[in-house]
Amino acid sequence: MDAQGRGRAGDIDPADQWVLNPDTGEYELRLPPSAAQSPVPGPRGAAPADAPDREVPPQRRRRSAPEEPPPGRAGRRRPAKKKSRGKRVLLWTGGTMAFVVLAGGTAGYLYLQHLNDNIQSVADDGASTGGFQKDKAINILLIGTDKRTGSGNEGYGDTGSAGHADTTILLHVSKDRSNATALSIPRDLIVDVPDCPTTQEDGTQKVIPGSTGVRFNTSLGQDGRTPSCTMRTVTELTGVTPDNFMVADFNAVKTLTSAVGGVEVCLAKDIDDPDSHLKLPAGEHTVEGEQALAFVRTRHSVGFGGDLSRIQIQQQFLSALMRKLKSNDTLTSPSKMLKLAEAGTEALTVDSQLDSIGKLKDLGLELGKLNTKNLTFTTVPVVDNPAEKVKATVVLKEGPAQQVFDMVANDVSFTEVKQKEKKEAAAVAARLKGERSEPSEVRVRVMNGGAPAGSAQQELAYLQTDAGVTKSENAGNAPADLSRTTLEYAPDQADQARALAEILGLSGAAMKPGESVTNSQGLPTMTLTLGKDFKGAGVKINAAAGKTPEGVEKSTADKVECAK
């Protein structure tokens, strides 16, 4: 019995008991007057013999207690202001995995206990930041494993595999929630997998030795590696430490697409792929279940027939799924909402920092603030491995890849995002407009506030030798680390600030009107604090939002594209 048919024979489908209250905009439970049973479904019973096997990874634990108590009876609640449908319930998915988040409302809270029992978790082994935070940018690692367990999955190739990180996406959501980037990491990318402290089934910890020059997908499943090892590998590769991870296998695509009633996809040509079992003519189609899995697994019939082509078709599929989930057809259907909640929590394996529906609900509220037109899909820039005669793996395309990693690390959008406050945006832009002093008249002290050791002295040497800013000095380390470089100046130093901003490539947002300080000669001076976005002496500091590095392809979730 799958996620949509759980329960004892004769039980009423819970979806039939929930109705939309037009006054509150929320789903409420409708029971017969004589009903005395709890509206919350009980814990799952023993799985039937033919239930899909969920073996990635080994050490799991279940949560049954909700973080928050259910509210009082619906009839005693005060009428609430109507909420955005997109913020009440939000489903996100990455690669061959997906997750469902209930975001508030009476139905969500009454259903907590049952959904908590569905969620399975794995230790993060100290590889995460400790979990996402509401006032910071969010980085979620989405992992799709190719482990072939479960009914109907035996025919997809290597049935004896321990599972790999077959599809991996680093989902970055900006601090202001105005944009997000879904960065696909090719499974055949050559990387170094670091040593991985890993929690064993008995609770002890074992360090699994790392490997150099291996495929990225071996960071999971091989030698007993768990998702926390994939997380460490991503940090080593990109410089970005994920806040949380989520993992799912083949069955996730099947159950989630069936729960939503199918996803509309488009093909630019006929496809007949015996390996993925996908056979469809050119045109638009609605796929779900086995056919949806075949769609995201196909690669030999699209593009150049490799894994990079499959990544593109998966990104197109995920964009279509996001549009379907945001549609009124989905968001106004109590039956679909409950099926999604069941299927999503069944499909998930999450890290130990994200192991309850309450935490997933909080994450959903943050993700619900995002407009899909500002969700960008892109892929780590790579080239064929030059060490191979028969091309089977890829390596980083160093320059563009580092630019992409820097944009994610520095919270730079891949799309142009309209500012929420036009007055504030105009004021920020105005800081760059006006007279500029000559470089020789600019007086500034340079501090290191998060850049690599020695950066302040290196930048000082560049300013004095190459940029002509001779009235500059090294002021040592800043009191605190900064994620972004800033330039603080007094109002009467604005012309100097504009001149230095032009030399360094600072944006108006990096310029901080404030007060001047006194330099070693007792003269008023500006303060340039190098943050973690500092890329080296003489390198322009701030990347411009919406400007993708040369040669890097991208797409956004709001546009319909046909697989070629």
Short mmCIF file of C-alpha atoms in Angstrom, two decimals, residues 319-504:
data_model
loop_
_atom_site.label_atom_id
_atom_site.label_comp_id
_atom_site.label_asym_id
_atom_site.label_seq_id
_atom_site.Cartn_x
_atom_site.Cartn_y
_atom_site.Cartn_z
CA SER A 319 10.15 23.95 -13.47
CA ALA A 320 6.94 22.36 -14.77
CA LEU A 321 6.30 20.72 -11.41
CA MET A 322 6.72 24.04 -9.60
CA ARG A 323 4.19 25.69 -11.90
CA LYS A 324 1.73 22.85 -11.31
CA LEU A 325 2.10 23.08 -7.56
CA LYS A 326 1.54 26.84 -7.61
CA SER A 327 -1.62 26.48 -9.68
CA ASN A 328 -5.08 26.97 -8.21
CA ASP A 329 -5.99 23.46 -9.37
CA THR A 330 -3.57 22.10 -6.78
CA LEU A 331 -3.75 24.67 -4.00
CA THR A 332 -7.57 24.66 -3.74
CA SER A 333 -7.91 20.87 -3.58
CA PRO A 334 -7.98 19.42 -0.02
CA SER A 335 -7.62 15.92 -1.45
CA LYS A 336 -4.45 16.80 -3.38
CA MET A 337 -3.02 18.70 -0.44
CA LEU A 338 -3.33 15.74 1.92
CA LYS A 339 -2.00 13.31 -0.67
CA LEU A 340 1.00 15.59 -1.21
CA ALA A 341 1.63 15.80 2.52
CA GLU A 342 1.48 12.01 2.83
CA ALA A 343 3.64 11.32 -0.23
CA GLY A 344 6.16 14.04 0.57
CA THR A 345 6.83 13.03 4.15
CA GLU A 346 6.97 9.36 3.12
CA ALA A 347 9.47 10.15 0.35
CA LEU A 348 11.80 12.17 2.55
CA THR A 349 14.93 11.31 4.43
CA VAL A 350 16.13 14.50 6.09
CA ASP A 351 19.06 15.47 8.29
CA SER A 352 18.82 15.48 12.06
CA GLN A 353 18.42 19.29 12.14
CA LEU A 354 15.25 19.11 10.03
CA ASP A 355 13.47 16.12 11.49
CA SER A 356 9.92 17.29 12.22
CA ILE A 357 6.97 18.68 10.34
CA GLY A 358 7.21 21.79 12.50
CA LYS A 359 10.70 22.53 11.18
CA LEU A 360 9.64 21.72 7.63
CA LYS A 361 6.67 24.05 8.08
CA ASP A 362 9.01 26.87 9.12
CA LEU A 363 11.18 26.20 6.08
CA GLY A 364 8.09 26.20 3.88
CA LEU A 365 7.09 29.64 5.17
CA GLU A 366 10.48 30.98 4.12
CA LEU A 367 10.37 29.32 0.69
CA GLY A 368 6.79 30.46 0.16
CA LYS A 369 7.99 34.06 -0.10
CA LEU A 370 9.76 33.30 -3.40
CA ASN A 371 8.32 34.05 -6.85
CA THR A 372 9.05 31.23 -9.32
CA LYS A 373 10.17 33.71 -11.98
CA ASN A 374 13.17 34.40 -9.77
CA LEU A 375 14.06 30.73 -9.25
CA THR A 376 17.00 30.05 -11.56
CA PHE A 377 18.18 26.58 -12.59
CA THR A 378 21.81 26.29 -13.68
CA THR A 379 24.62 23.71 -13.68
CA VAL A 380 28.20 23.80 -12.41
CA PRO A 381 30.33 24.76 -15.48
CA VAL A 382 32.40 21.76 -16.59
CA VAL A 383 34.48 20.46 -19.51
CA ASP A 384 35.39 16.94 -20.63
CA ASN A 385 38.16 15.39 -18.58
CA PRO A 386 41.34 16.01 -20.63
CA ALA A 387 43.03 13.00 -19.00
CA GLU A 388 40.63 10.59 -20.71
CA LYS A 389 40.78 9.31 -24.27
CA VAL A 390 37.24 7.97 -24.02
CA LYS A 391 35.29 10.79 -22.42
CA ALA A 392 33.37 9.52 -19.41
CA THR A 393 33.89 12.15 -16.72
CA VAL A 394 34.09 15.94 -16.48
CA VAL A 395 36.20 18.47 -14.58
CA LEU A 396 35.51 22.03 -13.48
CA LYS A 397 35.73 24.83 -16.00
CA GLU A 398 37.75 26.75 -13.46
CA GLY A 399 37.02 30.43 -14.18
CA PRO A 400 33.24 30.29 -14.75
CA ALA A 401 32.79 27.62 -12.05
CA GLN A 402 34.47 29.78 -9.43
CA GLN A 403 32.33 32.74 -10.48
CA VAL A 404 29.17 30.66 -10.03
CA PHE A 405 30.31 29.43 -6.61
CA ASP A 406 31.13 33.02 -5.59
CA MET A 407 27.68 34.25 -6.68
CA VAL A 408 26.01 31.60 -4.52
CA ALA A 409 28.33 32.20 -1.56
CA ASN A 410 27.86 35.97 -1.76
CA ASP A 411 24.05 35.77 -2.21
CA VAL A 412 24.10 37.28 -5.71
CA SER A 413 20.97 36.65 -7.80
CA PHE A 414 21.15 35.05 -11.25
CA THR A 415 18.05 37.05 -12.21
CA GLU A 416 17.31 40.74 -12.01
CA VAL A 417 15.03 41.16 -9.01
CA LYS A 418 12.82 44.19 -8.70
CA GLN A 419 13.52 46.04 -5.46
CA LYS A 420 10.68 45.95 -2.96
CA GLU A 421 11.25 49.55 -1.92
CA LYS A 422 11.86 51.87 -4.87
CA LYS A 423 12.86 54.79 -2.67
CA GLU A 424 15.49 52.73 -0.91
CA ALA A 425 16.82 51.40 -4.22
CA ALA A 426 17.05 54.92 -5.64
CA ALA A 427 18.93 56.13 -2.56
CA VAL A 428 21.42 53.27 -2.85
CA ALA A 429 21.97 53.93 -6.56
CA ALA A 430 22.45 57.65 -5.90
CA ARG A 431 25.55 56.94 -3.82
CA LEU A 432 27.45 56.22 -7.03
CA LYS A 433 26.30 59.38 -8.80
CA GLY A 434 28.21 62.65 -8.54
CA GLU A 435 31.71 64.07 -8.62
CA ARG A 436 34.70 61.80 -8.11
CA SER A 437 38.00 62.78 -6.55
CA GLU A 438 41.32 62.00 -8.17
CA PRO A 439 42.80 58.73 -6.86
CA SER A 440 45.70 60.66 -5.31
CA GLU A 441 43.21 62.60 -3.17
CA VAL A 442 41.48 59.51 -1.78
CA ARG A 443 42.38 58.84 1.85
CA VAL A 444 41.44 55.36 3.11
CA ARG A 445 42.53 52.76 5.60
CA VAL A 446 42.14 49.07 4.70
CA MET A 447 40.98 46.41 7.18
CA ASN A 448 40.54 42.65 6.85
CA GLY A 449 37.02 41.66 7.89
CA GLY A 450 36.76 38.07 6.68
CA ALA A 451 39.06 37.83 3.64
CA PRO A 452 42.03 35.41 3.61
CA ALA A 453 44.99 36.34 5.77
CA GLY A 454 47.21 38.97 4.16
CA SER A 455 44.43 40.35 1.94
CA ALA A 456 44.50 43.85 3.45
CA GLN A 457 48.21 44.24 2.69
CA GLN A 458 47.78 42.84 -0.84
CA GLU A 459 44.92 45.23 -1.60
CA LEU A 460 46.88 48.11 -0.11
CA ALA A 461 49.82 47.34 -2.41
CA TYR A 462 47.46 47.33 -5.41
CA LEU A 463 45.86 50.64 -4.42
CA GLN A 464 49.19 52.39 -3.94
CA THR A 465 51.09 50.88 -6.87
CA ASP A 466 48.50 50.30 -9.58
CA ALA A 467 45.50 52.49 -8.72
CA GLY A 468 47.30 55.64 -7.58
CA VAL A 469 45.58 55.73 -4.16
CA THR A 470 48.76 56.71 -2.35
CA LYS A 471 47.08 58.08 0.78
CA SER A 472 46.12 54.62 2.03
CA GLU A 473 47.30 52.46 4.91
CA ASN A 474 46.82 49.03 6.47
CA ALA A 475 44.67 49.12 9.62
CA GLY A 476 44.87 45.38 10.42
CA ASN A 477 41.91 43.16 11.26
CA ALA A 478 38.34 44.42 11.70
CA PRO A 479 36.50 43.76 14.99
CA ALA A 480 34.15 41.29 13.26
CA ASP A 481 33.99 39.30 10.03
CA LEU A 482 31.72 40.51 7.23
CA SER A 483 30.23 38.52 4.37
CA ARG A 484 30.53 41.52 2.04
CA THR A 485 33.10 44.27 1.58
CA THR A 486 32.01 47.72 2.80
CA LEU A 487 33.28 51.28 2.51
CA GLU A 488 32.31 53.66 5.33
CA TYR A 489 32.70 57.39 4.79
CA ALA A 490 31.53 60.76 6.10
CA PRO A 491 29.19 62.98 4.02
CA ASP A 492 32.04 65.32 3.02
CA GLN A 493 34.01 62.31 1.71
CA ALA A 494 31.35 61.19 -0.81
CA ASP A 495 33.46 62.27 -3.81
CA GLN A 496 36.36 60.18 -2.50
CA ALA A 497 34.03 57.23 -1.83
CA ARG A 498 32.67 57.30 -5.39
CA ALA A 499 36.20 57.34 -6.80
CA LEU A 500 37.26 54.33 -4.71
CA ALA A 501 34.02 52.46 -5.47
CA GLU A 502 34.73 52.81 -9.18
CA ILE A 503 38.27 51.47 -8.75
CA LEU A 504 37.17 48.49 -6.66
#
